[in-house]
Short mmCIF file of N, CA and C in Angstrom, two decimals:
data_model
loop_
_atom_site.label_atom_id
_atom_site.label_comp_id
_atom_site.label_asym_id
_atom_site.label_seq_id
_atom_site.Cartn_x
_atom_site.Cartn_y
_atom_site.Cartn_z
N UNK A 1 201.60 -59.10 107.28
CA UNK A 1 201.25 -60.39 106.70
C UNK A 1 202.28 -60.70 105.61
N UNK A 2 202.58 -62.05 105.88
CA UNK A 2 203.62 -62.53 104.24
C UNK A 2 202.82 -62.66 103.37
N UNK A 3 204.17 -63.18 101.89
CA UNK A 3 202.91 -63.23 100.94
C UNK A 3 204.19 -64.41 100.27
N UNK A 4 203.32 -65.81 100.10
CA UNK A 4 204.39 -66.49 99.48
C UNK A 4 204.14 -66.82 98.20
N UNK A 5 204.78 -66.53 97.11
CA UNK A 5 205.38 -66.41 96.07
C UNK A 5 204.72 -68.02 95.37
N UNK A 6 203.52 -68.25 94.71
CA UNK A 6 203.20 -69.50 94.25
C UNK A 6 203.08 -69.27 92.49
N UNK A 7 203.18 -70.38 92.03
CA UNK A 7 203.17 -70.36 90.33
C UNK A 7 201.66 -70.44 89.85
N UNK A 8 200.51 -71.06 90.53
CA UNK A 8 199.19 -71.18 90.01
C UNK A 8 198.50 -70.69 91.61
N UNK A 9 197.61 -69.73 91.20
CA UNK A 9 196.75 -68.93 92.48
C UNK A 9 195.44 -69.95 92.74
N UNK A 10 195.12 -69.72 91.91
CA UNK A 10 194.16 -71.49 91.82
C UNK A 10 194.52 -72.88 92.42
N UNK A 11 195.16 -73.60 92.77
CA UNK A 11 196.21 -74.42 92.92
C UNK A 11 196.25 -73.82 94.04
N UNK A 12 196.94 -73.13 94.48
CA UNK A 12 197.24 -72.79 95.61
C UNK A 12 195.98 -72.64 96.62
N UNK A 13 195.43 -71.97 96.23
CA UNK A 13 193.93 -71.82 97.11
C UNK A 13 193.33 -72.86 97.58
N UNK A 14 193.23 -74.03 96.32
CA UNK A 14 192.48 -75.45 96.38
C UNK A 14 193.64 -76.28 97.73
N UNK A 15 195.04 -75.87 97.73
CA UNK A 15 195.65 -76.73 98.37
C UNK A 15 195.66 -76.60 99.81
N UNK A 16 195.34 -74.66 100.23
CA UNK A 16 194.99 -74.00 101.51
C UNK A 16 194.07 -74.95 102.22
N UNK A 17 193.06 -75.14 101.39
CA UNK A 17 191.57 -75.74 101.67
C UNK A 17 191.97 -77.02 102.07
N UNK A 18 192.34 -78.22 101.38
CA UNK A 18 192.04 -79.45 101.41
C UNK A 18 193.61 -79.66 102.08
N UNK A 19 194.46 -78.85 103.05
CA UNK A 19 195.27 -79.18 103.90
C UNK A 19 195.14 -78.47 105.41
N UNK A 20 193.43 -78.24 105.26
CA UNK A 20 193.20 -77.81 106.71
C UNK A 20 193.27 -76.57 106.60
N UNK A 21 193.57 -75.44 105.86
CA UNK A 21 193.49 -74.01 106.34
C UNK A 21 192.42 -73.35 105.85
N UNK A 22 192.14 -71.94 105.78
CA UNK A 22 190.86 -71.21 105.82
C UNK A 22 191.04 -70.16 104.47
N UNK A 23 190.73 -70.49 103.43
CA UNK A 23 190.58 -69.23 102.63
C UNK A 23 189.94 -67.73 103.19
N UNK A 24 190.49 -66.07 103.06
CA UNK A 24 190.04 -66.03 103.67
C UNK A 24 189.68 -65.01 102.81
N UNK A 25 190.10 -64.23 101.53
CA UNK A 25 189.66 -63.61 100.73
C UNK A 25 190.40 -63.89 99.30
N UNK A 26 189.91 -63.66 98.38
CA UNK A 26 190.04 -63.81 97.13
C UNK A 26 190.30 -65.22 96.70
N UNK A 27 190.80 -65.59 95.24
CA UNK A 27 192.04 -64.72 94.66
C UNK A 27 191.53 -63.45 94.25
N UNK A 28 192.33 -62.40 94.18
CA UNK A 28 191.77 -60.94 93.62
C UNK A 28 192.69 -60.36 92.85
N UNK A 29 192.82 -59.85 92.18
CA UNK A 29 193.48 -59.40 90.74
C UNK A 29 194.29 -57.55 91.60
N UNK A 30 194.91 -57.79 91.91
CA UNK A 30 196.28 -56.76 92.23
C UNK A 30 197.06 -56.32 91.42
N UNK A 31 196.30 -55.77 89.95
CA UNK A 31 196.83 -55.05 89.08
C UNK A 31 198.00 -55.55 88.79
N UNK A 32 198.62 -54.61 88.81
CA UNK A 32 200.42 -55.35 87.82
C UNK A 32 201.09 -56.44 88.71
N UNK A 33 200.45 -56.20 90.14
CA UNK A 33 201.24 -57.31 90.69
C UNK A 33 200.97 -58.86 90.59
N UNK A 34 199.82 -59.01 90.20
CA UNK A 34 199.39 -60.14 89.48
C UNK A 34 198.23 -60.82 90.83
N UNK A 35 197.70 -62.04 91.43
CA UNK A 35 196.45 -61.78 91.77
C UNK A 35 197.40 -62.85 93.51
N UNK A 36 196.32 -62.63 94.27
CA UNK A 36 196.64 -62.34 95.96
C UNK A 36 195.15 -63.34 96.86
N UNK A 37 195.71 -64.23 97.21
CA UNK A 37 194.97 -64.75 98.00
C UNK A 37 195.12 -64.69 99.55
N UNK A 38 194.16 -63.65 100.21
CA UNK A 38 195.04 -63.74 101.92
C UNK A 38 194.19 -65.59 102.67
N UNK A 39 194.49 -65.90 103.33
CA UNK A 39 194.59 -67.29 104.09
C UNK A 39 194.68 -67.28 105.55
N UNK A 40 194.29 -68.22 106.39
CA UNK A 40 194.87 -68.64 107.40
C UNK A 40 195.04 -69.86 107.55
N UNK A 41 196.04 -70.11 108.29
CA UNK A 41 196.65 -72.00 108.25
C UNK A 41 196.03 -72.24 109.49
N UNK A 42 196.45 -73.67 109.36
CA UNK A 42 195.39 -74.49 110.33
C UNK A 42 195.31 -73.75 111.89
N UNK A 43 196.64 -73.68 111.85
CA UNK A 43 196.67 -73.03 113.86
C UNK A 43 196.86 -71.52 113.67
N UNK A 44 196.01 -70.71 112.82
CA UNK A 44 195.81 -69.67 113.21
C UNK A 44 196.17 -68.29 112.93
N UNK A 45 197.33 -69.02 112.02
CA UNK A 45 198.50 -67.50 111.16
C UNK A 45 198.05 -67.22 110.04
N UNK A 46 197.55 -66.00 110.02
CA UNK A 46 197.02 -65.33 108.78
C UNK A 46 198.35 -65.62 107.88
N UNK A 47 197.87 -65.28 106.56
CA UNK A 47 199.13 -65.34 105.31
C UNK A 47 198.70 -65.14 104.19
N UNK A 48 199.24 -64.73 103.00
CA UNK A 48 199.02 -64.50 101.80
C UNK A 48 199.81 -65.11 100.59
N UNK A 49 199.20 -65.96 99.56
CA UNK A 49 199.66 -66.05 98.67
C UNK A 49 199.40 -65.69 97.18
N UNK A 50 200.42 -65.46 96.36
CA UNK A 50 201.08 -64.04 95.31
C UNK A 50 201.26 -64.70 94.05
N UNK A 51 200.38 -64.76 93.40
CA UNK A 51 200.96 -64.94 92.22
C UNK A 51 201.36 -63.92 91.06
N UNK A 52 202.63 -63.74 90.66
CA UNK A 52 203.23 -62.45 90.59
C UNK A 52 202.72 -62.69 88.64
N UNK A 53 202.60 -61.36 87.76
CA UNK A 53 202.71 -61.29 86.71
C UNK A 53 203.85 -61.40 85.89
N UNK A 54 204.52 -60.48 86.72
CA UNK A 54 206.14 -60.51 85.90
C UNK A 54 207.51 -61.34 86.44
N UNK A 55 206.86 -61.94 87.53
CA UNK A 55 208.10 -62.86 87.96
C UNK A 55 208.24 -62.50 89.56
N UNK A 56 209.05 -63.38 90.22
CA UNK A 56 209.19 -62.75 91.88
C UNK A 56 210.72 -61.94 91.22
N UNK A 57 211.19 -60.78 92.08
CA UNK A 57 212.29 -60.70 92.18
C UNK A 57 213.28 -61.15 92.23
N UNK A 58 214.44 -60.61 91.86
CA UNK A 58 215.76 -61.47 91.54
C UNK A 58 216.18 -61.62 92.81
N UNK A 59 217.31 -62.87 93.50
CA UNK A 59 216.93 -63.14 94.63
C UNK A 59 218.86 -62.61 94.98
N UNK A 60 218.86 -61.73 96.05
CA UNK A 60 219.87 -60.96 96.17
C UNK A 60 220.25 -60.70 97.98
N UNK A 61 221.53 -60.79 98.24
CA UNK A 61 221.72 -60.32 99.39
C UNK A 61 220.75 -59.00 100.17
N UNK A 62 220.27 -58.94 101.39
CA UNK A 62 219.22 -57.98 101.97
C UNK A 62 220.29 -56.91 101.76
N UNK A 63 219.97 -55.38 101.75
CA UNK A 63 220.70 -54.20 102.34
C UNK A 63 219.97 -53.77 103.31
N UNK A 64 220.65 -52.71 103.93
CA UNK A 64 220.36 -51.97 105.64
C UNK A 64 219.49 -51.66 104.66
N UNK A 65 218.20 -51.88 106.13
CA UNK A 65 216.93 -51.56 105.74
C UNK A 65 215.87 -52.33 104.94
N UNK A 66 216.69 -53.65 104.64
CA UNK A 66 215.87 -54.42 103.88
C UNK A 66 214.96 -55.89 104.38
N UNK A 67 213.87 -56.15 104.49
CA UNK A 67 213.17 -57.07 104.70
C UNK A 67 214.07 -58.14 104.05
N UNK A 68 214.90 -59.26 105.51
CA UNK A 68 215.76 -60.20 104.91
C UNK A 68 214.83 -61.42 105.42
N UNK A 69 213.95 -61.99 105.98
CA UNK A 69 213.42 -63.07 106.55
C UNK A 69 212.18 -63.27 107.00
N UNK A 70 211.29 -64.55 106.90
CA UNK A 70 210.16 -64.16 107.71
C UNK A 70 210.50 -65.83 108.66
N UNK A 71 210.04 -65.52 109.88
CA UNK A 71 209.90 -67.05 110.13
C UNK A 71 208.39 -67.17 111.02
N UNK A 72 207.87 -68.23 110.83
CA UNK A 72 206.09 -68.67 111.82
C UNK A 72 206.97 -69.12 112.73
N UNK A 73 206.68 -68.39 113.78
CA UNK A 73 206.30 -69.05 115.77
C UNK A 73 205.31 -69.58 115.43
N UNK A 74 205.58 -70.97 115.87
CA UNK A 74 203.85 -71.69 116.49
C UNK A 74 204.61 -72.78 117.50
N UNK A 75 203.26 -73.29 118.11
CA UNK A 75 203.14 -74.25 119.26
C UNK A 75 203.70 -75.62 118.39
N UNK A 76 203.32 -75.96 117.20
CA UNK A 76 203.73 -77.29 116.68
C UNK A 76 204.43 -76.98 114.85
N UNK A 77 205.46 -76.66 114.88
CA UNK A 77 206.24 -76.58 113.77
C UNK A 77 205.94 -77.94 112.91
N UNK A 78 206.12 -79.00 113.03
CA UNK A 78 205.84 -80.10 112.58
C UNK A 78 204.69 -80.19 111.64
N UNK A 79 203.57 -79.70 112.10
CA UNK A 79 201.93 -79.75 111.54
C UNK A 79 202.22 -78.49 110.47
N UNK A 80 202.65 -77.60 111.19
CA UNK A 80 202.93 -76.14 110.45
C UNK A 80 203.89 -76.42 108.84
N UNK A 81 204.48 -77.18 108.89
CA UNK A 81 205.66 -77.64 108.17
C UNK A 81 205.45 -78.29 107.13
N UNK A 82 204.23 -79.53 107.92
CA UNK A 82 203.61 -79.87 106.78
C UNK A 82 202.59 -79.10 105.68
N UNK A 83 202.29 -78.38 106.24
CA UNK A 83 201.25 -77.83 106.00
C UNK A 83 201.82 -76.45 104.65
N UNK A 84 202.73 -75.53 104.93
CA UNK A 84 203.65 -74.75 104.07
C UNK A 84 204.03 -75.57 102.88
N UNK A 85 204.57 -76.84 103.35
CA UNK A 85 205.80 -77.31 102.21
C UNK A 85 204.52 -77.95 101.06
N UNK A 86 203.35 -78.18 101.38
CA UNK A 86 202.28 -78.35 100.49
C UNK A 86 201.94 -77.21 99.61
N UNK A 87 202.14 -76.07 100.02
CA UNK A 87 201.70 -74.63 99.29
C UNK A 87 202.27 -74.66 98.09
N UNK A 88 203.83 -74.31 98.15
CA UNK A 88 204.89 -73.88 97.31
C UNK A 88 205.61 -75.00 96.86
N UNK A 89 205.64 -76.53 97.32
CA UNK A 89 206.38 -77.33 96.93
C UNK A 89 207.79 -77.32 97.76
N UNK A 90 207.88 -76.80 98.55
CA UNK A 90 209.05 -76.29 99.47
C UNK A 90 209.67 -77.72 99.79
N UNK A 91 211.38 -77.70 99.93
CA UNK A 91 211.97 -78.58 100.43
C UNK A 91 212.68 -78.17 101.54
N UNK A 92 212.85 -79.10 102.38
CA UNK A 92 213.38 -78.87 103.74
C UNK A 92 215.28 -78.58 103.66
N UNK A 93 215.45 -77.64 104.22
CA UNK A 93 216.91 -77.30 104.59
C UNK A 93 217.02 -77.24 105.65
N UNK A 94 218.52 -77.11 106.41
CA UNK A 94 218.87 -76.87 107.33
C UNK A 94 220.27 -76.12 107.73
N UNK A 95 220.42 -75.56 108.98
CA UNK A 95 222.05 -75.31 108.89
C UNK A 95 222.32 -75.59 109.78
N UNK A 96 223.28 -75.55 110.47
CA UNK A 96 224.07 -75.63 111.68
C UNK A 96 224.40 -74.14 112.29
N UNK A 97 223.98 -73.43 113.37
CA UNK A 97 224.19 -72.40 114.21
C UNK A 97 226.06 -72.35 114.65
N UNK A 98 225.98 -70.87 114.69
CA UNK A 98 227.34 -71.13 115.93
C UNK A 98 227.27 -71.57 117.06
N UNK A 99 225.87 -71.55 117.47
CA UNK A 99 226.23 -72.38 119.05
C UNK A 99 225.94 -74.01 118.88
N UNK A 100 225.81 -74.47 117.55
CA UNK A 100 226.17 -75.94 117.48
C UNK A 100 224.39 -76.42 117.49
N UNK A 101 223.67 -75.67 117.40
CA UNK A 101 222.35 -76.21 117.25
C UNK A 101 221.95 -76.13 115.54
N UNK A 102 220.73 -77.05 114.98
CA UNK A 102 220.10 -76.98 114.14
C UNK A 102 218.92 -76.03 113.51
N UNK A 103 218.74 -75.34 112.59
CA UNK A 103 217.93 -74.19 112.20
C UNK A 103 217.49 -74.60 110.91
N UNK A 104 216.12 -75.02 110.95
CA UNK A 104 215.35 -75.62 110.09
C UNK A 104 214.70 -74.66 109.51
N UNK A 105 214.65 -75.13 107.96
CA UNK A 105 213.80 -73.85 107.33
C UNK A 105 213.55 -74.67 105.90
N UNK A 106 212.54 -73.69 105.23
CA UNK A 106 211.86 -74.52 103.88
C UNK A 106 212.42 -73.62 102.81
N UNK A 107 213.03 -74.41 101.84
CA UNK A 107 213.87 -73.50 100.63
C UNK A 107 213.12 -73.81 99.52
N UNK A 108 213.11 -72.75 98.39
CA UNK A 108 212.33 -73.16 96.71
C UNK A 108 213.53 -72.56 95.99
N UNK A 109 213.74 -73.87 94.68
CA UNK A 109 214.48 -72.93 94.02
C UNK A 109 216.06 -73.18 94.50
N UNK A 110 216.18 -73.96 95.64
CA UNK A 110 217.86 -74.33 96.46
C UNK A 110 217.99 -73.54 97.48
N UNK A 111 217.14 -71.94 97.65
CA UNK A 111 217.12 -71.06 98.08
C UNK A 111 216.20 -70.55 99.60
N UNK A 112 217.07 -70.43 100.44
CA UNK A 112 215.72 -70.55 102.02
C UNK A 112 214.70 -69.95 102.17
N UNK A 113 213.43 -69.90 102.46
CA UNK A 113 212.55 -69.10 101.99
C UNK A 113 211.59 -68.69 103.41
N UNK A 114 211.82 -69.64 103.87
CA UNK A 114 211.19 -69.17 105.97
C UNK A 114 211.51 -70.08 106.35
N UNK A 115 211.44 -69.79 107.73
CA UNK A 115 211.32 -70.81 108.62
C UNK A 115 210.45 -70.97 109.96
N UNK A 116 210.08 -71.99 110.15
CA UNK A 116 209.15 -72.26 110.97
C UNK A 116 209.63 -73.02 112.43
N UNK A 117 209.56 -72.07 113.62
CA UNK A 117 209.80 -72.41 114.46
C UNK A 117 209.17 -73.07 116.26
N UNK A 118 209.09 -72.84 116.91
CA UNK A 118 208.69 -72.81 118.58
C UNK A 118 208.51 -71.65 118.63
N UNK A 119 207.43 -70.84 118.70
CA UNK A 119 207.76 -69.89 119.40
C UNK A 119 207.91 -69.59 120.63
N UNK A 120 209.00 -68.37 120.56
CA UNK A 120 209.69 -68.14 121.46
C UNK A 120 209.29 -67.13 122.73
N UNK A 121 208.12 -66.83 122.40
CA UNK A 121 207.17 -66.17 123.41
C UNK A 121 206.14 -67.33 123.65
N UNK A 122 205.75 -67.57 125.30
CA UNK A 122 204.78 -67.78 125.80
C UNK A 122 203.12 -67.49 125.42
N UNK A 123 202.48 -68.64 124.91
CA UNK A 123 200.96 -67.52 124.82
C UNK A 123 200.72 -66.72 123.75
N UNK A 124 201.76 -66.60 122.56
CA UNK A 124 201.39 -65.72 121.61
C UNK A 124 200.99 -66.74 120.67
N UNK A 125 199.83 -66.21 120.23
CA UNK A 125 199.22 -67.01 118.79
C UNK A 125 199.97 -67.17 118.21
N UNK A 126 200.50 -68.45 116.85
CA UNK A 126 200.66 -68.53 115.94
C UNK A 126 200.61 -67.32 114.94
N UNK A 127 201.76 -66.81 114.17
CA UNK A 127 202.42 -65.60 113.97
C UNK A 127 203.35 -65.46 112.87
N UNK A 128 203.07 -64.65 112.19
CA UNK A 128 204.48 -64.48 111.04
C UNK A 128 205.21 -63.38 112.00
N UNK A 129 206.68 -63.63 111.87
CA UNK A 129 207.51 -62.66 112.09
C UNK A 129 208.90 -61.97 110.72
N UNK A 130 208.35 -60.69 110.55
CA UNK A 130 209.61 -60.44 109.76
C UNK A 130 210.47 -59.71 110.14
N UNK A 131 211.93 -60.62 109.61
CA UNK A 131 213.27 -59.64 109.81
C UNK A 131 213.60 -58.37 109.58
N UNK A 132 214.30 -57.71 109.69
CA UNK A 132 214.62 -56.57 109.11
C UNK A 132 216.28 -55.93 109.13
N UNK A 133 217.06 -56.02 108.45
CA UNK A 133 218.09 -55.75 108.12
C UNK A 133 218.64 -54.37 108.60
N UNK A 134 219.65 -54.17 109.84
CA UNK A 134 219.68 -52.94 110.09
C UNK A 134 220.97 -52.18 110.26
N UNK A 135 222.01 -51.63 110.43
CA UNK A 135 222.91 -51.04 110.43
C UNK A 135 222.93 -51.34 111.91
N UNK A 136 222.28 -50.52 113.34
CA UNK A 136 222.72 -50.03 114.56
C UNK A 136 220.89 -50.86 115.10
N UNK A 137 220.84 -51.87 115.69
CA UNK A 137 219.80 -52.42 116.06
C UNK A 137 219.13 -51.41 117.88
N UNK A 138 220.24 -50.99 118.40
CA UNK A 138 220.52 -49.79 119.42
C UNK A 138 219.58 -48.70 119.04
N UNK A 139 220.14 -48.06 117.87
CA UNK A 139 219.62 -46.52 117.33
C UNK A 139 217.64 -47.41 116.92
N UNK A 140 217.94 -48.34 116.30
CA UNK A 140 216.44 -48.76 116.22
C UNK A 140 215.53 -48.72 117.07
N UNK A 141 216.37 -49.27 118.39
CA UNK A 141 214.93 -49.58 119.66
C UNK A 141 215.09 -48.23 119.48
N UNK A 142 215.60 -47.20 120.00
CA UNK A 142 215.39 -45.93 120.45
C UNK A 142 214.24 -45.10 119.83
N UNK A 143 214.78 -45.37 118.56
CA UNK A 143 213.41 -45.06 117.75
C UNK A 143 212.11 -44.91 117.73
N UNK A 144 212.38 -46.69 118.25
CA UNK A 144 210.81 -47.24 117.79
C UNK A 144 210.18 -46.92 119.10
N UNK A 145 211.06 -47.00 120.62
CA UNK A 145 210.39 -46.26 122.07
C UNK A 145 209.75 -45.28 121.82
N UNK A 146 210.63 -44.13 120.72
CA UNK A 146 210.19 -42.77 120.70
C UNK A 146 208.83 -42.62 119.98
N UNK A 147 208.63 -43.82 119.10
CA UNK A 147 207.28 -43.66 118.02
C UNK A 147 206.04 -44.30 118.97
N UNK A 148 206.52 -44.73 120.12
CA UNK A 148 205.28 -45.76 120.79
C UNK A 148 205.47 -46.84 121.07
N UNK A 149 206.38 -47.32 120.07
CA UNK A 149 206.78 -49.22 120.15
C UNK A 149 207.14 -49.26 121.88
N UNK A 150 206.97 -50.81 121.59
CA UNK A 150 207.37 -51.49 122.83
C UNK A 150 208.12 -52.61 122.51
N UNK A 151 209.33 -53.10 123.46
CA UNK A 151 210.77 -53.73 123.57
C UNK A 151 210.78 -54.84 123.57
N UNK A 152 210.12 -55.83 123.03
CA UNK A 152 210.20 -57.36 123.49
C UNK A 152 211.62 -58.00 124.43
N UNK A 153 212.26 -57.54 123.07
CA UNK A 153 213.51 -58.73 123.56
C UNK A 153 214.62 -57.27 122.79
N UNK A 154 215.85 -57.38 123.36
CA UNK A 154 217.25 -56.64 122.72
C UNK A 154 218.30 -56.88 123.61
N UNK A 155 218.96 -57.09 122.62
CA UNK A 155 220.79 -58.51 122.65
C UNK A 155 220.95 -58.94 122.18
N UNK A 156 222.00 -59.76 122.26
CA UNK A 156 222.39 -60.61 121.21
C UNK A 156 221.91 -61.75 120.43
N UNK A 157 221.90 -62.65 119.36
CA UNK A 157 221.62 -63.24 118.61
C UNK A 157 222.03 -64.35 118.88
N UNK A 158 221.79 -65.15 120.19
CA UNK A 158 222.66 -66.87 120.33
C UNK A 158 222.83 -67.38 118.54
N UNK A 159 222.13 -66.94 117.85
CA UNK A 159 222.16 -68.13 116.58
C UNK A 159 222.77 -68.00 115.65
N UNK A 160 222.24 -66.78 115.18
CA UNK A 160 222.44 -65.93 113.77
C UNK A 160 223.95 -65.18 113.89
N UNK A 161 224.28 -64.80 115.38
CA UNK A 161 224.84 -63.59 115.33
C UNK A 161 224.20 -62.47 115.22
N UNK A 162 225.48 -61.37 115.36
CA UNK A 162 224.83 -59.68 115.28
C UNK A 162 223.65 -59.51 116.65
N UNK A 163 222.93 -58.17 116.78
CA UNK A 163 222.50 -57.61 117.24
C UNK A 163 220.99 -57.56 117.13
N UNK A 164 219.76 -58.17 117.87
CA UNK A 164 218.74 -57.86 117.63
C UNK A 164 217.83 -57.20 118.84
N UNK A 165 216.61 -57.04 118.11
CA UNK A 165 215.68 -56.37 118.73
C UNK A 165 214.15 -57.14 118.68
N UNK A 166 213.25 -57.65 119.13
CA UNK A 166 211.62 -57.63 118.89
C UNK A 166 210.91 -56.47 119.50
N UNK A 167 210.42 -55.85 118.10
CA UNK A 167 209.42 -54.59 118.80
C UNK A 167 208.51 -54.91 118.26
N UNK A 168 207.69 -54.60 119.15
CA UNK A 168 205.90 -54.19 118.98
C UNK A 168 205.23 -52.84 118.45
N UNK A 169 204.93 -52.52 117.30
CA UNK A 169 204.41 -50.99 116.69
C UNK A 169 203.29 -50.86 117.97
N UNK A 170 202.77 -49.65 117.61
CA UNK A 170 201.50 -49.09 118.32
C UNK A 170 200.38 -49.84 117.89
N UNK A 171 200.28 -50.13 116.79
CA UNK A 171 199.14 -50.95 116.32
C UNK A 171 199.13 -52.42 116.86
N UNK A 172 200.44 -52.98 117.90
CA UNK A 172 200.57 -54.49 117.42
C UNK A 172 201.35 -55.36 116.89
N UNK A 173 201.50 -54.72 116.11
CA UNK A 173 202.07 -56.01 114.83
C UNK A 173 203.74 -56.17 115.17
N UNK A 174 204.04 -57.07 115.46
CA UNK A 174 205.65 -57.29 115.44
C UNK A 174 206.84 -57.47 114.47
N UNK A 175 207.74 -57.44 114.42
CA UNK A 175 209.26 -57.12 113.46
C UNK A 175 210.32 -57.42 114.28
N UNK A 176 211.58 -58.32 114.07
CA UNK A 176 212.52 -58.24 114.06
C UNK A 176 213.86 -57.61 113.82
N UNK A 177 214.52 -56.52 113.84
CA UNK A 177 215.59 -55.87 113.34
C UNK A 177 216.66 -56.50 113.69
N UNK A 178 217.36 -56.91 112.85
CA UNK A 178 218.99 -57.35 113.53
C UNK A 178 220.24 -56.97 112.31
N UNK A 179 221.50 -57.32 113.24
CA UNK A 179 222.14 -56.31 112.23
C UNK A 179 222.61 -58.11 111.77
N UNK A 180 223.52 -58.10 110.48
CA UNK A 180 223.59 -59.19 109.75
C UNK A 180 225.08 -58.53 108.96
N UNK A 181 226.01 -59.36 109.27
CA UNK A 181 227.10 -59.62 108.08
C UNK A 181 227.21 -60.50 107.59
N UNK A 182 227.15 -60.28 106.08
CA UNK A 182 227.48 -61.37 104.76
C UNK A 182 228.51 -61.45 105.12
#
C-alpha cells in the first residue's frame, strides 16, 4: 500500500469522503512517524495517507534497491486523477517518452509524485504499483522464481528505458523492478 505524504490528516480524510472514496481506518497516531489514515478511492485501490511529524524526506535521486515510483492501473485514469489531485493539491505534469508518446503524472512541490495510468493487465482491479530500482532486473526475476514469485511481464521498457520485470510475491502483492539511469 502507498502512503501519500499530506500536510493536515484531518483535511485529508474529510476530502477522501466527500470525493467519493471510503475511509477505511483511522487517522491513528504512528508514533514518531506522525498519524496514518489507510483509504480506498472510488474504484477500488486501497491507499494511505501520512501525515509525517518531522517532515517527508529530502527528495533525492532512487539508489539500487530503492523504491523510485508508484503508479495506479485503473480502468478510468481520468476519474482516478480527479480524484488524487484533490488529496494533496497535486498538479498535473507530463513528459514526452522515447518512443514519442505522452506520460502523465501528478507532481507536489514541481516534483512527480505518481502516476496514474490504463492498466496494463486485463481484469486486474484497480491497484497501486511500486517501482523498484535495480542493478540486474535478470538476477531479480531469478530470485524472486526461486522465493515463489511469479513472472508477469520481463523486457524491455518501450518508455522509460532499461530493463524491467512485474512479479507477483507468494502472498500476491505486485512490484515493479527496473533498472534506471540518471
Amino acid at each position: 500500500i502507498i502512503a501519500l505524504s499530506v500536510s493536515d490528516i484531518d483535511i485529508a480524510a474529510s476530502r477522501i469522503k466527500g470525493a467519493g472514496g471510503t475511509l477505511l481506518g483511522g487517522p491513528t497516531d504512528v508514533g514518531d512517524r506522525g498519524e496514518l489514515a489507510v483509504a480506498r478511492d472510488p474504484q477500488g485501490a486501497n491507499f494511505a495517507v501520512l501525515e509525517t511529524r518531522g517532515g517527508d524526506p529530502l527528495d533525492r535521486e532512487p539508489r539500487i534497491n530503492d523504491f523510485m515510483w508508484n503508479e495506479l492501473w485503473t480502468s478510468d485514469p481520468d476519474q482516478a486523477t480527479t480524484f488524487y489531485r484533490q488529496l494533496a493539491d497535486y498538479a498535473l505534469g507530463s513528459k514526452t517518452m522515447d518512443n514519442g508518446k505522452q506520460y502523465e503524472y501528478l507532481q507536489g512541490n514541481g516534483k512527480p509524485r505518481i502516476a496514474i495510468i490504463n492498466s496494463p493487465v486485463e481484469r486486474l482491479a484497480p491497484t497501486w504499483v511500486p517501482y523498484v530500482r535495480v542493478a540486474d532486473a535478470d538476477l531479480v526475476v531469478t530470485k524472486a522464481r526461486e522465493l515463489g514469485g511469479k513472472i508477469w511481464y520481463q523486457g524491455a521498457s518501450a518508455q522509460a528505458g532499461g530493463e524491467l520485470a512485474i512479479i507477483i510475491d507468494p502472498s500476491g502483492a505486485g512490484l515493479v523492478v527496473q533498472t534506471w539511469q540518471q
